[in-house]
Tab-separated table of C-alpha atoms in Angstrom:
chain	number	residue	atom	x	y	z
A	1	UNK	CA	122.158	103.911	101.165
A	2	UNK	CA	119.085	105.558	102.644
A	3	UNK	CA	118.485	105.957	106.348
A	4	UNK	CA	115.259	103.844	106.075
A	5	UNK	CA	116.197	99.915	105.948
A	6	UNK	CA	115.413	98.709	102.230
A	7	UNK	CA	112.692	96.429	103.262
A	8	UNK	CA	110.985	98.955	104.711
A	9	UNK	CA	111.434	101.739	102.395
A	10	UNK	CA	107.950	102.085	100.584
A	11	UNK	CA	109.505	103.795	97.511
A	12	UNK	CA	111.629	100.733	96.874
A	13	UNK	CA	108.912	98.294	97.562
A	14	UNK	CA	106.510	99.807	95.045
A	15	UNK	CA	109.363	100.501	92.694
A	16	UNK	CA	112.526	98.232	91.999
A	17	UNK	CA	111.799	95.675	94.340
A	18	UNK	CA	108.615	94.345	93.560
A	19	UNK	CA	107.232	96.470	90.486
A	20	UNK	CA	108.007	93.410	88.360
A	21	UNK	CA	108.962	89.867	89.033
A	22	UNK	CA	112.262	89.425	87.873
A	23	UNK	CA	114.439	90.751	90.753
A	24	UNK	CA	112.714	88.277	92.814
A	25	UNK	CA	112.963	85.508	90.366
A	26	UNK	CA	116.442	85.998	89.848
A	27	UNK	CA	117.287	86.327	93.641
A	28	UNK	CA	115.541	83.112	94.317
A	29	UNK	CA	116.659	81.219	91.382
A	30	UNK	CA	120.622	82.328	92.365
A	31	UNK	CA	119.756	80.831	95.844
A	32	UNK	CA	118.193	77.509	95.088
A	33	UNK	CA	120.683	76.740	92.482
A	34	UNK	CA	123.384	77.231	95.281
A	35	UNK	CA	121.477	75.365	98.248
A	36	UNK	CA	123.013	72.235	99.507
A	37	UNK	CA	121.128	71.687	102.880
A	38	UNK	CA	117.550	72.835	104.320
A	39	UNK	CA	114.092	71.696	103.460
A	40	UNK	CA	111.990	73.497	100.895
A	41	UNK	CA	110.092	76.163	102.768
A	42	UNK	CA	106.926	75.858	100.792
A	43	UNK	CA	107.014	72.207	101.525
A	44	UNK	CA	107.359	72.824	105.119
A	45	UNK	CA	104.545	75.326	105.114
A	46	UNK	CA	102.133	73.003	103.530
A	47	UNK	CA	102.811	70.288	105.827
A	48	UNK	CA	101.983	72.803	108.569
A	49	UNK	CA	98.739	73.729	106.821
A	50	UNK	CA	97.841	70.049	106.392
A	51	UNK	CA	98.219	69.431	109.994
A	52	UNK	CA	95.849	72.232	110.762
A	53	UNK	CA	93.062	70.487	108.818
A	54	UNK	CA	91.224	73.229	107.158
A	55	UNK	CA	88.954	70.775	105.343
A	56	UNK	CA	87.124	73.218	102.675
A	57	UNK	CA	87.776	76.365	104.737
A	58	UNK	CA	89.506	79.402	103.587
A	59	UNK	CA	93.331	79.418	103.454
A	60	UNK	CA	95.063	82.735	102.928
A	61	UNK	CA	98.733	82.853	101.476
A	62	UNK	CA	99.592	86.427	102.568
A	63	UNK	CA	102.752	87.922	100.984
A	64	UNK	CA	102.423	85.219	98.520
A	65	UNK	CA	105.186	86.594	96.174
A	66	UNK	CA	105.726	84.491	92.856
A	67	UNK	CA	103.481	81.832	94.314
A	68	UNK	CA	105.707	78.997	95.591
A	69	UNK	CA	104.011	78.513	98.668
A	70	UNK	CA	100.528	79.001	96.985
A	71	UNK	CA	101.218	76.191	94.689
A	72	UNK	CA	102.426	74.136	97.612
A	73	UNK	CA	99.139	74.843	99.469
A	74	UNK	CA	97.015	74.356	96.488
A	75	UNK	CA	98.588	70.786	95.795
A	76	UNK	CA	98.358	69.517	99.614
A	77	UNK	CA	94.788	71.038	100.368
A	78	UNK	CA	92.696	69.976	97.516
A	79	UNK	CA	89.404	70.728	99.226
A	80	UNK	CA	90.249	74.151	100.637
A	81	UNK	CA	89.811	77.386	99.215
A	82	UNK	CA	93.031	78.970	98.633
A	83	UNK	CA	93.270	82.987	98.493
A	84	UNK	CA	96.764	84.180	97.499
A	85	UNK	CA	97.299	87.853	98.631
A	86	UNK	CA	100.086	90.464	97.841
A	87	UNK	CA	100.741	94.132	97.350
A	88	UNK	CA	102.331	93.589	94.115
A	89	UNK	CA	100.103	93.273	91.109
A	90	UNK	CA	102.992	91.781	88.910
A	91	UNK	CA	103.774	89.072	91.605
A	92	UNK	CA	100.116	88.092	91.695
A	93	UNK	CA	100.563	87.510	87.788
A	94	UNK	CA	103.262	85.613	88.494
A	95	UNK	CA	101.650	83.543	91.192
A	96	UNK	CA	98.545	82.739	88.718
A	97	UNK	CA	100.947	81.881	86.096
A	98	UNK	CA	102.907	79.312	88.288
A	99	UNK	CA	99.629	77.728	89.294
A	100	UNK	CA	98.436	77.567	85.599
A	101	UNK	CA	101.654	75.747	84.484
A	102	UNK	CA	100.475	72.988	86.776
A	103	UNK	CA	96.818	73.230	85.915
A	104	UNK	CA	95.790	74.606	89.145
A	105	UNK	CA	94.084	77.927	90.325
A	106	UNK	CA	93.462	80.028	93.326
A	107	UNK	CA	91.823	83.170	94.196
A	108	UNK	CA	94.057	86.301	93.994
A	109	UNK	CA	93.717	89.363	96.117
A	110	UNK	CA	96.058	92.587	95.768
A	111	UNK	CA	96.101	94.196	99.548
A	112	UNK	CA	98.319	95.266	102.059
A	113	UNK	CA	98.594	92.920	104.926
A	114	UNK	CA	98.365	95.710	107.476
A	115	UNK	CA	94.578	96.239	106.338
A	116	UNK	CA	93.106	93.016	104.715
A	117	UNK	CA	89.978	93.542	102.896
A	118	UNK	CA	88.336	90.468	104.474
A	119	UNK	CA	85.694	90.167	107.286
A	120	UNK	CA	86.740	88.904	110.581
A	121	UNK	CA	86.730	85.290	111.431
A	122	UNK	CA	86.865	84.003	107.668
A	123	UNK	CA	89.983	82.094	107.356
A	124	UNK	CA	90.706	78.417	108.825
A	125	UNK	CA	94.451	79.082	107.914
A	126	UNK	CA	96.626	82.192	107.376
A	127	UNK	CA	100.322	81.835	105.968
A	128	UNK	CA	102.367	84.887	106.172
A	129	UNK	CA	105.917	83.657	104.766
A	130	UNK	CA	109.052	85.837	104.214
A	131	UNK	CA	106.812	89.002	104.078
A	132	UNK	CA	106.434	90.529	107.608
A	133	UNK	CA	109.811	92.118	107.718
A	134	UNK	CA	108.506	94.334	105.401
A	135	UNK	CA	106.271	95.890	108.259
A	136	UNK	CA	107.822	98.466	110.490
A	137	UNK	CA	105.521	97.111	113.064
A	138	UNK	CA	105.079	93.429	112.408
A	139	UNK	CA	102.958	92.829	115.446
A	140	UNK	CA	100.275	95.050	114.069
A	141	UNK	CA	100.416	92.837	110.888
A	142	UNK	CA	100.002	89.525	112.890
A	143	UNK	CA	97.079	91.229	114.795
A	144	UNK	CA	95.334	91.680	111.211
A	145	UNK	CA	96.123	88.435	110.418
A	146	UNK	CA	94.551	86.776	113.587
A	147	UNK	CA	91.594	89.225	112.923
A	148	UNK	CA	90.720	87.160	109.801
A	149	UNK	CA	91.166	83.919	111.543
A	150	UNK	CA	87.988	82.123	112.689
A	151	UNK	CA	88.466	81.163	116.382
A	152	UNK	CA	90.916	78.331	116.727
A	153	UNK	CA	92.070	79.028	113.114
A	154	UNK	CA	96.030	78.545	112.655
A	155	UNK	CA	98.597	81.039	111.482
A	156	UNK	CA	101.855	79.917	109.915
A	157	UNK	CA	104.566	82.698	109.908
A	158	UNK	CA	108.185	82.165	108.536
A	159	UNK	CA	111.003	84.426	108.372
A	160	UNK	CA	114.903	84.442	108.464
A	161	UNK	CA	117.529	85.301	111.142
A	162	UNK	CA	118.880	88.605	111.162
A	163	UNK	CA	122.169	87.612	110.441
A	164	UNK	CA	121.231	85.573	107.238
A	165	UNK	CA	123.950	85.641	104.431
A	166	UNK	CA	126.528	87.304	106.825
A	167	UNK	CA	129.620	85.809	104.861
A	168	UNK	CA	128.413	87.841	102.033
A	169	UNK	CA	128.580	91.118	103.789
A	170	UNK	CA	131.957	90.171	104.689
A	171	UNK	CA	132.764	89.303	100.866
A	172	UNK	CA	131.633	92.832	99.760
A	173	UNK	CA	133.400	94.413	102.317
A	174	UNK	CA	136.683	92.779	101.613
A	175	UNK	CA	136.303	93.469	98.138
A	176	UNK	CA	135.843	97.126	98.764
A	177	UNK	CA	132.715	97.295	97.070
A	178	UNK	CA	130.836	98.256	100.165
A	179	UNK	CA	132.906	99.201	103.038
A	180	UNK	CA	130.033	99.273	105.587
A	181	UNK	CA	128.519	96.262	104.355
A	182	UNK	CA	128.938	94.196	107.678
A	183	UNK	CA	127.592	97.340	109.548
A	184	UNK	CA	124.367	97.907	107.605
A	185	UNK	CA	121.319	96.852	109.307
A	186	UNK	CA	119.955	93.471	108.420
A	187	UNK	CA	117.306	93.171	105.623
A	188	UNK	CA	115.215	91.080	108.298
A	189	UNK	CA	115.752	93.273	111.128
A	190	UNK	CA	112.021	94.240	111.681
A	191	UNK	CA	110.869	90.354	111.992
A	192	UNK	CA	113.319	87.832	112.234
A	193	UNK	CA	114.258	84.417	114.106
A	194	UNK	CA	115.114	86.516	117.378
A	195	UNK	CA	111.697	88.240	117.648
A	196	UNK	CA	109.432	86.012	116.043
A	197	UNK	CA	107.956	84.622	119.491
A	198	UNK	CA	107.653	87.906	121.019
A	199	UNK	CA	106.010	89.335	118.075
A	200	UNK	CA	103.267	86.757	118.039
A	201	UNK	CA	102.884	86.034	121.763
A	202	UNK	CA	99.586	87.515	123.247
A	203	UNK	CA	98.129	87.689	119.464
A	204	UNK	CA	98.404	83.923	118.911
A	205	UNK	CA	98.429	80.827	121.085
A	206	UNK	CA	101.765	79.231	120.100
A	207	UNK	CA	101.849	75.895	119.044
A	208	UNK	CA	105.056	75.244	117.430
A	209	UNK	CA	108.279	77.096	116.689
A	210	UNK	CA	111.145	75.448	114.465
A	211	UNK	CA	114.483	76.832	113.198
A	212	UNK	CA	116.478	75.259	110.590
A	213	UNK	CA	119.760	76.284	109.060
A	214	UNK	CA	120.026	76.392	105.313
A	215	UNK	CA	123.341	76.342	103.598
A	216	UNK	CA	124.325	77.568	100.019
A	217	UNK	CA	127.552	77.060	98.264
A	218	UNK	CA	128.170	79.379	94.980
A	219	UNK	CA	130.566	77.585	92.929
A	220	UNK	CA	132.430	80.674	91.803
A	221	UNK	CA	132.088	84.354	92.243
A	222	UNK	CA	129.991	84.664	88.871
A	223	UNK	CA	127.285	82.552	90.661
A	224	UNK	CA	127.450	84.722	93.840
A	225	UNK	CA	127.312	87.746	91.917
A	226	UNK	CA	124.011	86.786	90.498
A	227	UNK	CA	122.756	86.844	93.894
A	228	UNK	CA	124.515	89.765	95.112
A	229	UNK	CA	123.274	91.917	92.171
A	230	UNK	CA	119.753	91.410	93.401
A	231	UNK	CA	120.423	92.576	97.058
A	232	UNK	CA	118.955	96.140	97.848
A	233	UNK	CA	121.257	96.114	100.909
A	234	UNK	CA	124.564	97.373	99.662
A	235	UNK	CA	125.726	100.582	98.627
A	236	UNK	CA	127.451	99.840	95.347
A	237	UNK	CA	129.514	101.858	92.927
A	238	UNK	CA	127.599	103.257	89.827
A	239	UNK	CA	126.546	100.397	87.382
A	240	UNK	CA	126.857	97.432	89.650
A	241	UNK	CA	123.425	97.278	91.178
A	242	UNK	CA	121.436	94.649	89.149
A	243	UNK	CA	124.360	94.001	86.836
A	244	UNK	CA	125.838	90.589	87.837
A	245	UNK	CA	128.339	90.646	84.955
A	246	UNK	CA	129.924	93.961	86.094
A	247	UNK	CA	129.659	92.985	89.533
A	248	UNK	CA	131.411	89.530	89.181
A	249	UNK	CA	134.148	91.312	87.174
A	250	UNK	CA	134.801	94.038	90.331
A	251	UNK	CA	134.554	90.777	92.599
A	252	UNK	CA	137.432	88.882	90.538
A	253	UNK	CA	139.629	92.031	90.305
A	254	UNK	CA	139.850	92.178	94.220
A	255	UNK	CA	139.480	88.727	95.769
A	256	UNK	CA	140.524	85.183	94.738
A	257	UNK	CA	137.727	83.468	92.409
A	258	UNK	CA	136.273	80.378	93.901
A	259	UNK	CA	133.371	78.663	95.933
A	260	UNK	CA	131.404	81.088	98.167
A	261	UNK	CA	129.453	79.554	101.094
A	262	UNK	CA	126.875	81.117	103.187
A	263	UNK	CA	123.826	80.515	105.422
A	264	UNK	CA	120.647	81.606	106.920
A	265	UNK	CA	118.095	80.171	109.439
A	266	UNK	CA	114.642	80.006	108.383
A	267	UNK	CA	112.123	79.943	111.311
A	268	UNK	CA	108.470	79.040	111.422
A	269	UNK	CA	106.033	79.742	113.994
A	270	UNK	CA	102.592	77.983	114.183
A	271	UNK	CA	100.015	79.610	116.400
A	272	UNK	CA	96.341	79.561	116.664
A	273	UNK	CA	93.784	82.424	117.372
A	274	UNK	CA	92.503	81.844	120.900
A	275	UNK	CA	89.008	80.237	120.711
A	276	UNK	CA	87.383	82.996	122.753
A	277	UNK	CA	88.485	86.052	120.697
A	278	UNK	CA	86.168	86.811	117.879
A	279	UNK	CA	88.323	89.863	116.274
């Protein structure tokens, strides 16, 4: 494993992680199929956006990924001007395709959230969900988001706890597939539930913070491997990364097959741009 945490490794971000949508689709699909509790994050985000009452204003979905939150925002805010933003051209295509399947559309913009190509004070609402842990200095990204908000505009930030899916780390370590799994830095270390408030304080006036435990139950090692094969966190033996069948076979050779449970805390912060601040 490289010294740079995977979610901060620019080569990985521009390469295997988000160069196309398949890894993210497999990762998200595996998690959702195993989910047994926790409200869908896109619906929670959309509810907070509705509460912000943007009217016909501009709503940014920053780090939109494959467009799950973009779809929820577009459905919930029929009068608003939605703009989906991501650094990955492939993910923007996936977001457009997702909207199109539902007869919807939104503006898309390829950009780095540290340098948004938008004039100051344009947006009524800005969402940044499950993306700011890709910033080495997430406070700077929050400052850039705040710059784009109109005075009194609302930001909705979402992330996960640093110890998310820790039981899977223990499984990989027990199986001998990554003996250092439990000691590896969290994928969410840069921006997580524990530093969410401190990152935003002083940039935004805090309105609300919510933490919700999401629980998952993979029925067997085959299903767990489908998720684990998508994780950049582990230093796996050759041929296992991205290969769910080979990974499942190795797991079953070393640990008993059966259900695998794990959990994550999903955290939301809602804040407003101070009304006296214009940039």
